[in-house]
Amino acid sequence: MENPGYAREPESPWVFRAQLATLIGFSCFAALVITWIGRLIYISWVLADVFSASIGIALVAVPIFLGLAIIFNYVFWGLHRGRQQVQLPSADDAP
Amino acid sequence: MTESDWRKEEDAILFQPIFSTGWRFYATVTVLGALVLWGVISYIVQYREGLGVTGMGFPVSWSFYIINFVFFIGISHAGTLISAILRLSQAEWRRPVTRIAEVITVLVLGIGGMNILIDLGRPDRIMNLFYYGRYQSPLLWDATSVTAYLTASSVYLFVPMIPDIAMLRDRCAPGWRKFFYQTMALGWEGTPAQHRVLNRAIAILAVLVVPIAVSVHTVVAFVFSMTLQPMWHSTIFGPYFVVGAIFSGTATLLVAMAILRKVFHLEDYLQPIHFNYLGLLMLVMVLLWTYFTFAEYLTTYYGNEPNEMRVFFSKFTGKYALFFWGMVVCNLVIPFPILAINRLRTIGGTVIASVFIIIGMWLERFIIIVPTLANPRLPEYAQGSYFPSIVEIGIMVGCTALFCLLYVLFSKLFPIVSVAEIREGREHTEEIVHKRLSRYAPGLGKLPQVNP
């Protein structure tokens, strides 16, 4: 593959802040859904309203949202840790 | 590299829709925007006047919106599921197809979910779901599984797109767009460590989304099959809906591929072989759908239960016969010969078959929902009928136009074919395939050296 051969400018600190805001937003969304499911379980427990059904659904749903949040965090921090300290020519360069 | 330099590089055609905007783009956006506006106005009318402006009533209390919900959720199986299966099975031909499919999933899931809100005469009451939801209701299973699938599909669309976003970041002039791409690229530089992280995440996501996708349409089917209504209370509804979903999803994917191929001149990327392979997949789905439909209707007919027979005959020979036989023609009679005969399974052939299948699958959703509600089980409830109002038609057209509009806008912001995957395939496919073949094909030696 042809290397375009250019140097990228350093990113503004606002870029990282915006990225962090996205990560926090996504993690909060997952946490909110899990909290909501927890609330439904609590209500079904208090009202003795087929508690087992709520637990059954939660056992499937909570790990999915938790897993997605973990994967997104893993990608976010993994890519940031994987950056090289020196200025790179281009993102096109595959190893 | 400046914005003008992208024209000189390989795969420049994939960046073209992003960096150059023609009059066709504005014309498309205007037309689709006008149709969306029609939908919005229709919804405002419904919001102000109530559900009385629709054709729904008693006993047919579910109609166009729920039909569209099931239909759109079904189409969503085009993307993430097909893409994940192709990725996991390491099908090399997947590379230009996956993104086109994944975008369909994310957009139609959002629009499908929106149809549930539209179906609520009092949308403010959606909050009751959050405050007092009961998990023994299949409707709440649906809400949870659709949210999970939408979230998973969005992440699954975004993560493989990161290298492409980084390319766009590097080709953009400073401004809001560069800031946007810089933010979304998450600092991608293409280092070996980053590739490892990304590949691992994509592999985990691909495994995760397959069961979620299957569960979503199974749960959609449970909304019907958990009731005791005639011709809904069926044990095969779950797999029947999943098969129908993959069927309509593949058809939508093929239509989208054909349009993008023509509009963006992607003939080098979307080759006849892609249409041929997906056409073969669709042929399998035609047969599976026919098998499930036959099994479902034969069991009902043989049981001869009076309430079920009323619904059965309203579909076969009664008020809804036109829709039922229209569905059979669109889903079996027309697509089967086109897809089964090699000579007909061309780009044009698969697209014609796909258009009929999309119409047929919408009719199937109609045929499942309306005749049962029009012939309820309880004898004191009178038989009903349904005819859509202009408000419902407006909202349906608006929803479809919104999907197309969002798709157009997506293709204006991101490459609709994954540039990174295409380049990776170009460089490594031969080696990857050879390595895989050498694991099970005896006597396959080293990869022959190709002279430059």
Coordinates of C-alpha atoms in Angstrom, one line a residue:
Chain A
M1 CA 0.0 0.0 0.0
E2 CA 1.2 3.4 -0.8
N3 CA 2.2 5.5 2.2
P4 CA 0.7 9.0 1.9
G5 CA 3.7 10.2 3.9
Y6 CA 2.6 13.1 6.0
A7 CA 2.8 14.1 9.7
R8 CA -0.3 14.6 11.7
E9 CA -0.8 17.7 13.8
P10 CA -1.0 17.1 17.6
E11 CA -4.6 16.9 18.8
S12 CA -6.1 19.6 20.9
P13 CA -6.9 18.7 24.5
W14 CA -10.6 19.2 23.7
V15 CA -10.4 16.1 21.5
F16 CA -9.5 13.9 24.5
R17 CA -12.2 15.6 26.6
A18 CA -14.8 14.9 24.0
Q19 CA -13.7 11.3 23.7
L20 CA -13.8 10.9 27.5
A21 CA -17.3 12.5 27.5
T22 CA -18.4 9.8 25.0
L23 CA -17.0 7.1 27.1
I24 CA -18.7 8.4 30.3
G25 CA -22.0 8.9 28.4
F26 CA -21.9 5.3 27.1
S27 CA -20.9 3.9 30.5
C28 CA -23.7 5.9 32.2
F29 CA -26.2 4.6 29.7
A30 CA -25.2 1.0 30.5
A31 CA -25.3 1.8 34.2
L32 CA -28.7 3.4 33.9
V33 CA -30.2 0.4 32.1
I34 CA -28.7 -2.0 34.7
T35 CA -30.1 0.2 37.5
W36 CA -33.5 0.2 35.8
I37 CA -33.5 -3.6 35.6
G38 CA -32.5 -3.6 39.3
R39 CA -35.4 -1.4 40.2
L40 CA -37.9 -3.7 38.3
I41 CA -36.5 -6.6 40.3
Y42 CA -36.9 -4.7 43.5
I43 CA -40.5 -3.8 42.7
S44 CA -41.4 -7.4 41.8
W45 CA -39.8 -8.4 45.2
V46 CA -41.8 -5.9 47.2
L47 CA -45.0 -6.6 45.5
A48 CA -44.4 -10.4 45.4
D49 CA -45.0 -10.1 41.6
V50 CA -43.3 -13.1 39.9
F51 CA -39.9 -12.3 41.3
S52 CA -38.4 -15.3 39.4
A53 CA -39.3 -13.9 36.0
S54 CA -37.5 -10.6 36.7
I55 CA -34.4 -12.5 38.0
G56 CA -34.5 -14.7 34.9
I57 CA -34.5 -11.7 32.5
A58 CA -32.0 -9.8 34.5
L59 CA -29.6 -12.7 34.4
V60 CA -29.5 -12.4 30.6
A61 CA -29.8 -8.7 30.2
V62 CA -27.4 -7.3 32.8
P63 CA -24.4 -9.2 31.6
I64 CA -25.0 -8.0 28.0
F65 CA -25.0 -4.3 29.0
L66 CA -22.2 -4.8 31.4
G67 CA -20.2 -6.7 28.7
L68 CA -20.8 -3.9 26.1
A69 CA -19.7 -1.3 28.6
I70 CA -16.5 -3.3 29.4
I71 CA -15.8 -3.8 25.7
F72 CA -16.2 -0.1 24.9
N73 CA -13.9 0.8 27.9
Y74 CA -11.4 -1.8 26.7
V75 CA -11.3 -0.4 23.2
F76 CA -11.1 3.2 24.5
W77 CA -8.2 2.7 27.0
G78 CA -6.6 0.0 24.8
L79 CA -6.3 2.3 21.8
H80 CA -5.1 5.2 23.9
R81 CA -2.4 3.0 25.6
G82 CA -1.5 1.5 22.2
R83 CA -0.6 4.9 20.8
Q84 CA 3.0 5.6 20.0
Q85 CA 4.7 8.4 21.8
V86 CA 6.5 9.7 18.7
Q87 CA 4.7 11.4 15.9
L88 CA 3.5 8.8 13.4
P89 CA 3.2 9.3 9.7
S90 CA -0.3 8.1 9.0
A91 CA -3.1 6.0 10.4
D92 CA -3.1 4.1 7.0
D93 CA 0.0 2.2 7.9
A94 CA -1.0 -1.3 8.9
P95 CA 1.7 -3.2 10.8
Chain B
M1 CA -2.2 15.0 3.1
T2 CA -4.8 17.6 2.2
E3 CA -8.4 17.1 1.2
S4 CA -7.6 17.3 -2.5
D5 CA -4.9 14.6 -2.3
W6 CA -7.3 11.8 -1.5
R7 CA -8.2 11.7 -5.2
K8 CA -4.8 10.3 -6.1
E9 CA -4.8 7.3 -3.9
E10 CA -6.1 3.8 -4.2
D11 CA -9.8 3.4 -3.1
A12 CA -10.4 7.1 -3.7
I13 CA -13.8 6.3 -5.0
L14 CA -14.7 5.2 -1.4
F15 CA -13.9 8.7 -0.1
Q16 CA -15.6 10.5 -2.9
P17 CA -19.1 10.8 -1.4
I18 CA -17.6 12.2 1.7
F19 CA -15.4 14.9 0.2
S20 CA -17.4 15.9 -2.8
T21 CA -21.1 16.8 -2.8
G22 CA -23.1 16.9 -6.0
W23 CA -26.6 18.2 -6.8
R24 CA -27.9 14.7 -6.6
F25 CA -27.2 14.6 -2.9
Y26 CA -29.1 17.7 -2.2
A27 CA -32.0 16.6 -4.4
T28 CA -32.2 13.2 -2.6
V29 CA -32.0 14.9 0.9
T30 CA -34.8 17.4 -0.2
V31 CA -37.1 14.7 -1.4
L32 CA -36.5 12.4 1.6
G33 CA -36.8 15.4 3.9
A34 CA -40.2 16.3 2.4
L35 CA -41.4 12.7 3.0
V36 CA -40.1 12.7 6.6
L37 CA -41.9 16.0 7.1
W38 CA -45.2 14.4 5.8
G39 CA -44.6 11.7 8.5
V40 CA -43.9 14.3 11.2
I41 CA -47.1 16.3 10.3
S42 CA -49.1 13.1 10.3
Y43 CA -47.8 12.2 13.8
I44 CA -48.6 15.7 15.1
V45 CA -52.2 15.2 13.8
Q46 CA -52.3 11.9 15.6
Y47 CA -50.8 13.3 18.8
R48 CA -53.3 16.2 18.9
E49 CA -56.4 14.2 17.9
G50 CA -55.6 10.8 19.4
L51 CA -55.5 7.3 17.9
G52 CA -59.1 8.0 16.6
V53 CA -57.5 9.4 13.4
T54 CA -56.1 6.0 12.6
G55 CA -57.9 3.0 11.2
M56 CA -57.4 1.1 14.4
G57 CA -60.3 0.5 16.7
F58 CA -62.0 -2.5 18.4
P59 CA -61.0 -5.3 18.1
V60 CA -58.2 -4.5 15.6
S61 CA -56.1 -2.5 18.0
W62 CA -52.7 -3.3 16.5
S63 CA -52.0 -2.5 12.9
F64 CA -49.6 -0.5 10.7
Y65 CA -47.3 0.6 13.6
I66 CA -46.9 -2.8 15.1
I67 CA -46.6 -4.4 11.6
N68 CA -43.8 -1.9 10.8
F69 CA -42.2 -2.5 14.2
V70 CA -42.0 -6.3 13.4
F71 CA -41.0 -5.6 9.8
F72 CA -38.2 -3.1 10.7
I73 CA -36.9 -5.2 13.5
G74 CA -36.8 -8.1 11.0
I75 CA -34.8 -6.1 8.5
S76 CA -32.3 -5.3 11.2
H77 CA -31.2 -8.9 11.0
A78 CA -29.6 -8.0 7.7
G79 CA -26.7 -6.3 9.2
T80 CA -25.2 -7.3 12.5
L81 CA -26.2 -11.0 12.3
I82 CA -25.1 -11.6 8.7
S83 CA -21.9 -9.5 9.2
A84 CA -21.0 -11.3 12.5
I85 CA -21.6 -14.7 10.9
L86 CA -19.5 -13.8 7.9
R87 CA -16.7 -12.5 10.1
L88 CA -16.7 -15.5 12.4
S89 CA -16.7 -17.9 9.5
Q90 CA -13.8 -15.8 7.9
A91 CA -15.6 -15.4 4.6
E92 CA -13.2 -13.2 2.7
W93 CA -15.9 -11.9 0.3
R94 CA -17.6 -10.2 3.3
R95 CA -15.3 -7.2 3.3
P96 CA -17.2 -4.8 1.1
V97 CA -20.6 -6.0 2.4
T98 CA -20.3 -5.8 6.2
R99 CA -20.6 -2.0 6.7
I100 CA -23.5 -1.7 4.3
A101 CA -25.3 -4.3 6.4
E102 CA -24.4 -3.0 9.8
V103 CA -25.7 0.5 9.1
I104 CA -29.0 -1.0 8.0
T105 CA -29.3 -2.7 11.4
V106 CA -28.6 0.3 13.6
L107 CA -30.9 2.6 11.6
V108 CA -33.9 0.3 11.3
L109 CA -33.7 -0.8 14.9
G110 CA -34.1 2.8 15.9
I111 CA -37.0 3.3 13.5
G112 CA -38.6 0.1 14.6
G113 CA -38.5 1.1 18.2
M114 CA -39.9 4.5 17.3
N115 CA -43.0 2.8 15.9
I116 CA -43.8 1.4 19.3
L117 CA -43.8 5.0 20.7
I118 CA -46.0 6.1 17.7
D119 CA -48.4 3.3 18.5
L120 CA -48.9 4.8 22.0
G121 CA -51.8 7.2 21.9
R122 CA -50.3 8.9 25.0
P123 CA -46.5 8.8 24.5
D124 CA -46.0 10.5 27.8
R125 CA -47.1 7.2 29.4
I126 CA -43.9 5.6 28.3
M127 CA -42.5 6.6 31.6
N128 CA -44.8 4.1 33.3
L129 CA -42.6 1.4 31.7
F130 CA -39.6 2.7 33.6
Y131 CA -41.4 3.2 36.9
Y132 CA -43.8 0.2 37.0
G133 CA -42.6 -2.2 34.3
R134 CA -43.3 -5.9 35.0
Y135 CA -40.9 -8.4 33.7
Q136 CA -43.4 -11.2 33.2
S137 CA -44.8 -9.2 30.2
P138 CA -43.3 -10.2 26.9
L139 CA -43.6 -6.5 25.9
L140 CA -41.0 -5.6 28.4
W141 CA -38.8 -8.5 27.2
D142 CA -39.1 -6.8 23.8
A143 CA -38.1 -3.4 25.1
T144 CA -35.1 -4.9 26.9
S145 CA -33.9 -7.1 24.0
V146 CA -34.3 -4.4 21.3
T147 CA -32.4 -1.9 23.5
A148 CA -29.6 -4.5 24.0
Y149 CA -29.5 -5.3 20.3
L150 CA -29.4 -1.6 19.3
T151 CA -26.6 -0.9 21.8
A152 CA -24.6 -4.0 20.7
S153 CA -25.1 -3.2 17.0
S154 CA -24.1 0.4 17.5
V155 CA -20.9 -0.7 19.2
Y156 CA -20.4 -3.4 16.6
L157 CA -20.8 -0.8 13.8
F158 CA -18.5 1.7 15.5
V159 CA -15.5 -0.4 16.5
P160 CA -14.5 -1.8 13.1
M161 CA -15.0 1.7 11.7
I162 CA -12.3 3.3 13.8
P163 CA -9.4 2.8 11.3
D164 CA -11.6 4.3 8.6
I165 CA -12.5 7.3 10.8
A166 CA -8.8 7.8 11.4
M167 CA -8.1 7.9 7.7
L168 CA -10.8 10.6 7.3
R169 CA -9.3 12.5 10.2
D170 CA -6.0 12.5 8.4
R171 CA -7.6 13.7 5.1
C172 CA -9.7 16.5 6.6
A173 CA -8.9 20.2 6.6
P174 CA -9.1 21.7 10.1
G175 CA -12.6 22.5 11.2
W176 CA -15.6 20.9 12.9
R177 CA -15.4 17.8 10.7
K178 CA -11.8 17.2 11.6
F179 CA -12.6 17.6 15.3
F180 CA -15.5 15.2 14.9
Y181 CA -13.3 12.6 13.2
Q182 CA -10.5 13.1 15.7
T183 CA -12.9 12.5 18.5
M184 CA -14.3 9.4 17.0
A185 CA -11.0 7.9 15.9
L186 CA -10.1 7.4 19.6
G187 CA -6.4 8.2 18.8
W188 CA -6.0 5.4 16.2
E189 CA -2.6 5.3 14.7
G190 CA -2.5 1.8 13.4
T191 CA 0.2 0.5 15.8
P192 CA 0.4 -3.3 16.4
A193 CA -0.9 -2.9 19.9
Q194 CA -4.0 -1.0 18.7
H195 CA -4.6 -3.6 16.0
R196 CA -4.5 -6.3 18.7
V197 CA -7.0 -4.4 20.9
L198 CA -9.4 -3.8 18.0
N199 CA -9.3 -7.3 16.5
R200 CA -9.9 -8.8 20.0
A201 CA -12.9 -6.4 20.6
I202 CA -14.4 -7.2 17.2
A203 CA -14.1 -10.9 17.7
I204 CA -15.8 -10.7 21.1
L205 CA -18.5 -8.5 19.7
A206 CA -19.1 -10.8 16.8
V207 CA -19.7 -13.7 19.2
L208 CA -21.9 -11.6 21.4
V209 CA -24.2 -10.1 18.8
V210 CA -25.3 -13.4 17.2
P211 CA -27.3 -14.7 20.2
I212 CA -28.6 -11.2 20.9
A213 CA -29.8 -10.9 17.3
V214 CA -31.5 -14.3 17.4
S215 CA -33.1 -13.6 20.8
V216 CA -34.5 -10.2 19.6
H217 CA -36.8 -11.6 16.9
T218 CA -37.6 -14.6 19.1
V219 CA -38.8 -12.2 21.7
V220 CA -40.7 -10.2 19.1
A221 CA -42.5 -13.4 18.2
F222 CA -43.2 -14.1 21.9
V223 CA -45.3 -10.9 22.0
F224 CA -47.8 -12.8 19.8
S225 CA -47.2 -16.4 20.7
M226 CA -47.5 -15.9 24.5
T227 CA -51.2 -14.9 24.0
L228 CA -54.0 -17.4 23.4
Q229 CA -55.2 -15.6 20.3
P230 CA -56.0 -17.9 17.3
M231 CA -53.0 -18.6 15.0
W232 CA -50.7 -16.7 17.3
H233 CA -50.3 -19.3 20.1
S234 CA -47.7 -21.3 18.3
T235 CA -44.5 -22.9 19.5
I236 CA -42.7 -22.4 16.2
F237 CA -43.3 -18.6 16.1
G238 CA -39.9 -17.8 17.5
P239 CA -37.8 -19.6 14.8
Y240 CA -40.4 -18.7 12.2
F241 CA -39.9 -15.0 12.9
V242 CA -36.1 -15.4 13.0
V243 CA -36.1 -17.1 9.6
G244 CA -38.4 -14.3 8.2
A245 CA -36.2 -11.7 9.7
I246 CA -33.0 -13.0 8.0
F247 CA -35.0 -13.5 4.8
S248 CA -36.2 -9.9 4.7
G249 CA -32.9 -8.6 6.0
T250 CA -30.9 -10.2 3.3
A251 CA -33.3 -8.9 0.7
T252 CA -32.9 -5.3 2.0
L253 CA -29.1 -5.7 2.1
L254 CA -29.1 -6.8 -1.6
V255 CA -31.3 -3.8 -2.6
A256 CA -29.0 -1.4 -0.6
M257 CA -25.9 -2.9 -2.2
A258 CA -27.4 -2.5 -5.7
I259 CA -28.3 1.1 -5.1
L260 CA -25.0 2.0 -3.6
R261 CA -23.1 0.2 -6.3
K262 CA -24.9 2.2 -9.0
V263 CA -24.9 5.6 -7.2
F264 CA -21.3 5.6 -5.8
H265 CA -19.8 3.6 -8.8
L266 CA -18.7 0.7 -6.5
E267 CA -18.6 -1.8 -9.3
D268 CA -15.1 -2.9 -8.5
Y269 CA -16.0 -3.6 -4.8
L270 CA -19.5 -5.0 -5.1
Q271 CA -19.0 -7.7 -7.7
P272 CA -21.6 -10.0 -9.2
I273 CA -20.2 -12.8 -6.9
H274 CA -21.4 -10.9 -3.8
F275 CA -24.9 -10.8 -5.2
N276 CA -24.6 -14.4 -6.2
Y277 CA -23.5 -15.6 -2.7
L278 CA -26.2 -13.5 -1.0
G279 CA -28.7 -14.7 -3.6
L280 CA -27.8 -18.3 -2.6
L281 CA -28.3 -17.5 1.1
M282 CA -31.7 -16.0 0.2
L283 CA -32.6 -19.1 -1.8
V284 CA -32.0 -21.1 1.4
M285 CA -34.2 -18.7 3.3
V286 CA -37.0 -18.9 0.7
L287 CA -37.1 -22.7 1.3
L288 CA -36.9 -22.4 5.0
W289 CA -39.6 -19.7 5.1
T290 CA -41.8 -21.9 2.9
Y291 CA -41.2 -24.9 5.2
F292 CA -42.1 -22.9 8.3
T293 CA -45.2 -21.4 6.7
F294 CA -46.4 -24.8 5.4
A295 CA -45.8 -26.4 8.9
E296 CA -47.6 -23.6 10.6
Y297 CA -50.7 -23.5 8.4
L298 CA -50.9 -27.3 8.0
T299 CA -50.9 -27.8 11.8
T300 CA -53.7 -25.2 12.2
Y301 CA -55.8 -26.7 9.4
Y302 CA -55.4 -30.3 10.7
G303 CA -56.3 -29.2 14.2
N304 CA -59.6 -27.8 12.9
E305 CA -60.1 -25.7 16.0
P306 CA -63.2 -23.4 15.2
N307 CA -61.6 -20.1 16.3
E308 CA -58.4 -20.8 14.4
M309 CA -60.3 -21.9 11.3
R310 CA -62.1 -18.6 11.2
V311 CA -58.7 -16.8 11.0
F312 CA -57.4 -19.5 8.7
F313 CA -60.2 -19.1 6.1
S314 CA -60.2 -15.3 6.4
K315 CA -56.6 -15.6 5.1
F316 CA -57.1 -18.4 2.5
T317 CA -60.4 -17.5 0.9
G318 CA -61.8 -14.5 2.9
K319 CA -61.2 -10.8 3.3
Y320 CA -57.4 -11.2 3.5
A321 CA -56.9 -13.7 0.7
L322 CA -55.4 -11.1 -1.6
F323 CA -52.8 -10.3 1.0
F324 CA -52.1 -13.9 1.8
W325 CA -51.7 -15.1 -1.8
G326 CA -49.8 -11.9 -2.6
M327 CA -47.4 -12.9 0.2
V328 CA -47.0 -16.4 -1.3
V329 CA -46.4 -15.0 -4.8
C330 CA -43.9 -12.4 -3.5
N331 CA -42.0 -14.7 -1.2
L332 CA -42.0 -18.0 -3.1
V333 CA -43.5 -18.0 -6.6
I334 CA -41.4 -15.1 -8.0
P335 CA -38.1 -15.3 -6.1
F336 CA -37.7 -19.1 -6.1
P337 CA -37.1 -19.6 -9.8
I338 CA -35.0 -16.4 -10.0
L339 CA -32.7 -17.5 -7.2
A340 CA -32.6 -21.2 -8.1
I341 CA -31.7 -20.8 -11.8
N342 CA -28.0 -19.9 -12.1
R343 CA -28.6 -17.8 -15.2
L344 CA -31.2 -15.7 -13.5
R345 CA -29.2 -15.2 -10.3
T346 CA -27.5 -12.1 -11.6
I347 CA -27.4 -8.6 -10.0
G348 CA -30.6 -7.6 -11.7
G349 CA -32.3 -10.9 -10.9
T350 CA -31.4 -10.9 -7.2
V351 CA -32.5 -7.3 -6.9
I352 CA -35.9 -8.1 -8.5
A353 CA -36.3 -11.1 -6.2
S354 CA -35.3 -8.9 -3.2
V355 CA -37.9 -6.2 -3.9
F356 CA -40.6 -8.8 -4.1
I357 CA -39.4 -10.4 -0.9
I358 CA -39.4 -7.1 1.0
I359 CA -43.0 -6.5 -0.2
G360 CA -43.9 -10.1 0.6
M361 CA -42.5 -10.0 4.1
W362 CA -44.3 -6.8 4.9
L363 CA -47.5 -8.6 3.8
E364 CA -46.6 -11.6 6.0
R365 CA -46.4 -9.3 9.0
F366 CA -49.8 -7.8 8.1
I367 CA -51.2 -11.3 7.6
I368 CA -50.0 -12.4 11.0
I369 CA -51.3 -9.4 12.9
V370 CA -54.6 -8.1 11.4
P371 CA -56.7 -11.2 10.6
T372 CA -56.2 -12.7 14.1
L373 CA -57.2 -9.4 15.8
A374 CA -60.2 -9.1 13.4
N375 CA -61.3 -12.6 14.4
P376 CA -60.7 -12.7 18.2
R377 CA -61.1 -15.8 20.2
L378 CA -63.7 -14.6 22.7
P379 CA -67.2 -15.1 21.2
E380 CA -68.7 -11.9 22.7
Y381 CA -66.2 -9.8 20.7
A382 CA -67.6 -9.0 17.3
Q383 CA -65.5 -9.6 14.2
G384 CA -63.7 -6.5 13.1
S385 CA -62.1 -5.0 10.0
Y386 CA -59.2 -2.6 9.4
F387 CA -58.4 -0.1 6.7
P388 CA -55.4 2.2 7.2
S389 CA -56.0 6.0 7.4
I390 CA -54.0 8.6 5.6
V391 CA -52.3 9.4 8.9
E392 CA -50.9 5.9 9.3
I393 CA -49.8 5.8 5.6
G394 CA -48.1 9.2 6.2
I395 CA -46.2 7.9 9.2
M396 CA -45.2 4.7 7.5
V397 CA -43.9 6.7 4.5
G398 CA -42.2 9.1 6.9
C399 CA -40.5 6.2 8.7
T400 CA -39.3 4.6 5.5
A401 CA -38.0 8.0 4.2
L402 CA -36.3 8.6 7.5
F403 CA -34.4 5.3 7.2
C404 CA -33.3 6.3 3.7
L405 CA -32.4 9.8 4.7
L406 CA -30.3 8.7 7.7
Y407 CA -28.6 6.1 5.4
V408 CA -27.7 8.9 2.9
L409 CA -26.4 11.1 5.7
F410 CA -24.3 8.3 7.0
S411 CA -22.7 7.7 3.6
K412 CA -21.9 11.4 3.5
L413 CA -20.0 11.2 6.8
F414 CA -18.3 7.7 6.6
P415 CA -17.2 5.3 3.9
I416 CA -20.0 3.0 3.2
V417 CA -17.5 0.2 2.3
S418 CA -14.8 -0.4 4.9
V419 CA -11.6 0.9 3.4
A420 CA -9.4 -0.6 6.1
E421 CA -10.9 -4.0 5.6
I422 CA -10.6 -3.8 1.8
R423 CA -6.9 -2.9 2.2
E424 CA -6.3 -5.6 4.7
G425 CA -8.0 -8.1 2.4
R426 CA -5.9 -6.9 -0.6
E427 CA -2.7 -7.4 1.3
H428 CA -3.3 -10.4 3.5
T429 CA -6.2 -12.5 2.0
E430 CA -4.1 -14.8 0.0
E431 CA -1.8 -15.5 3.0
I432 CA -4.8 -15.9 5.4
V433 CA -6.7 -18.2 3.1
H434 CA -3.7 -20.3 2.4
K435 CA -2.8 -20.7 6.0
R436 CA -6.4 -21.7 6.7
L437 CA -6.5 -24.2 3.8
S438 CA -3.2 -25.7 4.8
R439 CA -4.7 -26.7 8.2
Y440 CA -7.1 -29.2 6.6
A441 CA -6.1 -29.7 2.9
P442 CA -3.3 -32.4 2.9
G443 CA -0.3 -31.8 0.8
L444 CA -0.7 -28.1 0.5
G445 CA 2.7 -26.6 0.6
K446 CA 4.0 -23.2 1.1
L447 CA 2.4 -20.3 -0.7
P448 CA 3.9 -20.0 -4.2
Q449 CA 6.0 -16.9 -4.6
V450 CA 4.3 -14.4 -6.9
N451 CA 6.6 -12.5 -9.2
P452 CA 6.2 -8.8 -8.9

